[in-house]
Coordinates of C-alpha atoms in Angstrom, one line a residue:
M1 CA 4.2 8.1 21.4
S2 CA 3.1 7.3 17.9
E3 CA 0.5 4.5 17.6
W4 CA 1.3 3.6 14.0
V5 CA 4.8 4.7 13.1
S6 CA 8.2 4.0 14.6
S7 CA 11.2 6.2 14.0
D8 CA 13.4 3.3 12.9
I9 CA 10.9 1.1 10.9
P10 CA 9.6 2.1 7.5
A11 CA 5.8 2.2 7.5
F12 CA 3.3 2.6 4.6
A13 CA -0.4 3.1 4.9
V14 CA -2.2 1.1 2.2
I15 CA -5.2 3.1 0.9
G16 CA -7.9 2.1 -1.6
R17 CA -11.6 1.6 -2.1
V18 CA -13.5 -1.6 -1.4
N19 CA -12.5 -4.4 -3.8
M20 CA -9.5 -2.6 -5.0
G21 CA -7.4 -5.6 -3.8
K22 CA -5.4 -4.0 -1.0
S23 CA -4.8 -7.1 1.0
A24 CA -4.2 -9.2 -2.1
V25 CA -1.5 -6.8 -3.3
L26 CA 0.3 -7.0 0.1
A27 CA 0.1 -10.8 0.3
T28 CA 1.4 -11.1 -3.3
L29 CA 4.0 -8.4 -2.9
L30 CA 5.9 -10.2 -0.2
E31 CA 4.4 -13.6 -0.8
I32 CA 3.2 -14.0 2.7
D33 CA 0.5 -16.5 3.5
D34 CA 0.6 -16.3 7.3
N35 CA -2.8 -15.0 8.4
E36 CA -1.3 -13.2 11.3
L37 CA 0.6 -11.0 8.9
I38 CA -1.6 -10.5 5.9
R39 CA -5.3 -11.4 6.1
V40 CA -7.2 -11.3 2.8
S41 CA -10.8 -10.8 3.8
P42 CA -13.5 -12.7 1.9
T43 CA -16.0 -10.0 2.8
P44 CA -15.8 -6.8 0.8
G45 CA -15.5 -3.7 2.9
E46 CA -14.6 -5.6 6.1
T47 CA -11.7 -3.3 7.0
T48 CA -13.3 -0.7 9.2
R49 CA -10.2 0.3 11.2
C50 CA -6.5 0.4 10.6
Q51 CA -4.7 -3.0 10.9
T52 CA -0.9 -3.2 11.1
H53 CA 0.9 -6.0 9.3
R54 CA 4.5 -6.4 10.4
V55 CA 7.0 -8.1 8.1
V56 CA 9.4 -10.0 10.3
F57 CA 12.6 -11.8 9.6
A58 CA 14.4 -13.7 12.3
G59 CA 12.3 -12.1 14.9
R60 CA 13.0 -8.6 13.8
E61 CA 10.5 -6.2 12.3
C62 CA 11.8 -4.8 9.1
V63 CA 8.8 -3.0 7.6
R64 CA 5.2 -2.5 8.4
F65 CA 2.1 -2.0 6.2
I66 CA -1.0 -0.4 7.6
D67 CA -4.2 -1.6 6.0
T68 CA -6.8 1.2 6.2
P69 CA -10.5 1.6 5.6
G70 CA -11.4 3.2 2.3
F71 CA -12.6 6.7 1.9
S72 CA -16.3 7.0 2.4
Q73 CA -17.0 10.6 1.6
P74 CA -13.8 12.0 -0.1
V75 CA -15.4 15.0 -1.8
E76 CA -17.1 16.1 1.4
A77 CA -14.0 15.5 3.4
M78 CA -11.9 17.5 1.0
R79 CA -14.3 20.4 1.3
E80 CA -14.2 20.2 5.1
I81 CA -10.4 20.2 5.1
Q82 CA -10.4 23.3 2.8
R83 CA -12.9 25.0 5.1
L84 CA -10.7 24.3 8.2
H85 CA -7.6 25.6 6.4
G86 CA -9.1 28.7 4.7
E87 CA -7.4 30.3 1.7
G88 CA -4.6 28.6 -0.1
T89 CA -3.6 25.0 -0.4
P90 CA -4.1 22.8 2.7
G91 CA -1.2 21.0 4.2
L92 CA -0.5 18.5 7.0
D93 CA -1.6 20.9 9.7
A94 CA -5.1 21.1 8.1
I95 CA -5.2 17.3 7.9
R96 CA -4.4 17.1 11.6
A97 CA -7.0 19.6 12.4
F98 CA -9.5 17.6 10.4
I99 CA -8.6 14.4 12.3
A100 CA -9.0 16.2 15.6
T101 CA -12.2 18.1 15.0
A102 CA -14.3 16.3 12.4
G103 CA -17.2 14.2 13.6
E104 CA -17.9 10.5 13.1
R105 CA -19.5 11.3 9.8
F106 CA -15.9 11.3 8.5
G107 CA -14.9 8.3 10.7
D108 CA -13.3 6.3 7.9
E109 CA -11.4 9.4 6.6
K110 CA -10.1 10.2 10.1
R111 CA -8.9 6.6 10.7
L112 CA -7.1 6.2 7.4
L113 CA -5.4 9.6 7.7
A114 CA -4.2 9.1 11.3
P115 CA -1.1 7.0 10.3
L116 CA -0.2 9.6 7.7
A117 CA -0.4 12.3 10.3
E118 CA 2.1 10.3 12.3
G119 CA 4.6 9.9 9.4
A120 CA 3.6 6.8 7.3
G121 CA 4.1 6.8 3.6
I122 CA 1.3 6.0 1.2
L123 CA 0.6 3.0 -1.1
Y124 CA -2.5 4.0 -3.0
I125 CA -4.3 1.1 -4.7
V126 CA -6.6 1.7 -7.7
D127 CA -8.3 -0.4 -10.2
P128 CA -7.7 1.1 -13.7
A129 CA -10.8 -0.7 -15.0
R130 CA -13.0 1.7 -13.0
P131 CA -14.0 5.1 -14.3
L132 CA -12.0 8.0 -13.0
R133 CA -14.6 10.0 -11.1
D134 CA -14.6 13.1 -9.0
D135 CA -14.5 11.1 -5.7
F136 CA -11.2 9.5 -6.8
L137 CA -9.8 12.9 -7.7
A138 CA -10.7 14.1 -4.2
E139 CA -8.9 11.2 -2.6
M140 CA -5.8 12.0 -4.6
E141 CA -5.9 15.6 -3.6
I142 CA -6.3 14.8 0.1
L143 CA -3.4 12.4 0.0
R144 CA -1.3 15.0 -1.8
W145 CA -2.0 17.5 1.0
T146 CA -0.4 15.2 3.5
G147 CA 3.0 15.7 1.9
R148 CA 4.0 12.1 2.6
P149 CA 5.9 9.9 0.2
R150 CA 3.3 8.5 -2.2
L151 CA 3.4 5.5 -4.5
A152 CA 0.3 4.8 -6.7
L153 CA -0.4 1.3 -7.8
L154 CA -2.6 0.4 -10.7
N155 CA -3.8 -3.0 -9.7
R156 CA -4.8 -4.7 -13.0
R157 CA -7.1 -7.6 -12.2
E158 CA -6.6 -10.5 -14.5
G159 CA -4.6 -8.2 -16.7
A160 CA -7.6 -6.0 -17.5
S161 CA -7.1 -2.3 -18.0
G162 CA -10.0 -0.1 -19.1
P163 CA -10.8 2.9 -21.2
D164 CA -9.7 5.3 -18.5
E165 CA -6.3 3.8 -17.8
D166 CA -4.4 6.6 -19.6
A167 CA -6.4 9.2 -17.7
W168 CA -5.6 7.4 -14.4
K169 CA -1.9 7.4 -15.2
T170 CA -1.9 11.1 -16.1
R171 CA -3.7 12.1 -13.0
L172 CA -1.7 9.8 -10.7
G173 CA 1.5 11.0 -12.3
A174 CA 0.7 14.6 -11.4
T175 CA -0.2 13.8 -7.8
F176 CA 2.0 11.0 -6.7
N177 CA 5.8 10.6 -6.5
L178 CA 5.7 7.4 -8.4
T179 CA 3.2 5.2 -10.3
R180 CA 3.5 1.5 -11.0
T181 CA 1.3 -1.1 -12.7
F182 CA 0.8 -4.5 -11.0
D183 CA -1.4 -7.6 -11.2
A184 CA -1.5 -9.1 -7.7
H185 CA -2.8 -12.5 -9.0
H186 CA -0.2 -13.1 -11.7
A187 CA 2.9 -11.3 -10.5
R188 CA 6.1 -13.3 -10.5
F189 CA 8.9 -12.8 -8.0
E190 CA 10.7 -10.3 -10.2
E191 CA 7.6 -8.0 -10.4
R192 CA 7.1 -8.3 -6.6
L193 CA 10.7 -7.4 -6.0
R194 CA 10.5 -4.5 -8.4
L195 CA 7.5 -3.1 -6.6
L196 CA 9.3 -3.4 -3.2
K197 CA 12.3 -1.6 -4.7
A198 CA 9.9 1.2 -5.9
L199 CA 9.4 2.1 -2.2
L200 CA 13.1 3.0 -2.2
E201 CA 12.4 5.7 -4.8
I202 CA 9.9 7.5 -2.6
E203 CA 11.2 6.9 1.0
E204 CA 14.6 8.3 1.7
Q205 CA 14.3 8.5 5.5
H206 CA 14.4 4.7 6.0
R207 CA 16.4 3.8 2.9
A208 CA 18.9 1.6 4.8
A209 CA 16.0 -0.4 6.4
L210 CA 14.3 -1.0 3.0
V211 CA 17.6 -2.0 1.4
E212 CA 18.0 -4.6 4.2
T213 CA 14.5 -5.8 3.8
I214 CA 14.9 -6.3 0.1
R215 CA 18.2 -8.3 0.7
L216 CA 16.4 -10.5 3.2
V217 CA 13.5 -11.2 0.7
E218 CA 16.1 -12.1 -2.0
D219 CA 18.0 -14.4 0.4
E220 CA 14.7 -16.1 1.4
W221 CA 13.8 -16.7 -2.3
R222 CA 17.3 -18.1 -2.9
V223 CA 17.0 -20.5 0.0
R224 CA 13.6 -21.6 -1.2
R225 CA 14.9 -22.3 -4.7
E226 CA 17.8 -24.4 -3.3
E227 CA 15.4 -26.3 -1.1
A228 CA 13.2 -27.0 -4.1
A229 CA 16.1 -28.2 -6.1
E230 CA 17.2 -30.5 -3.3
A231 CA 13.6 -31.9 -3.1
I232 CA 13.5 -32.6 -6.8
L233 CA 16.9 -34.3 -6.8
G234 CA 15.8 -36.4 -3.8
F235 CA 12.6 -37.4 -5.7
L236 CA 14.5 -38.3 -8.8
E237 CA 17.0 -40.4 -6.9
E238 CA 14.2 -42.3 -5.2
A239 CA 12.4 -42.8 -8.5
L240 CA 15.4 -44.0 -10.3
A241 CA 16.4 -46.4 -7.5

């Protein structure tokens, strides 16, 4: 039985380095403030194991996001996977062999890859203001080897980009199924919904479940707007009286 993935629920592993804003992206994406669902840690690097965040409507789980520890030694892990595989391009079998045989030296890598080995899709968070170094390229290559649906998210902090943003986009475009730009701290509802819909473009197996989740999010937003309008009208009536 899978620990992280269910056959009827879309699941996405959220992967990124310390201070890339993984939890902030998730919290903003679905506008969830309940700490039991999305916990934004005040301590950088606190995520040392995978944490499942279930998005629930009316008591039914619709989608799950798995917050993972960041890569610690991506270049060394990439070389070890290549060694285990031998000649040619490694695939999912080599990833599984790495998870099964690599020591605790690669503990973070093993933990973040475990949900992918079970079938989770990938939401890869990067900060385009950071230089595009070899260790980031190694991360992308390892994630490509899993063969899982992959969405890359350029998380612009306070709208800042960086001199390497074009290089980020080029490399991510060659490695991931889809790339999107996002600012977790300033995104409006339309941007959040657009990002959720982007998951539909990479995940065909659970398309119906994702479509239903998007409908529920839109319905919830509609109800909130109606409740806000009623509250404003009530305030105006009381003030005018």
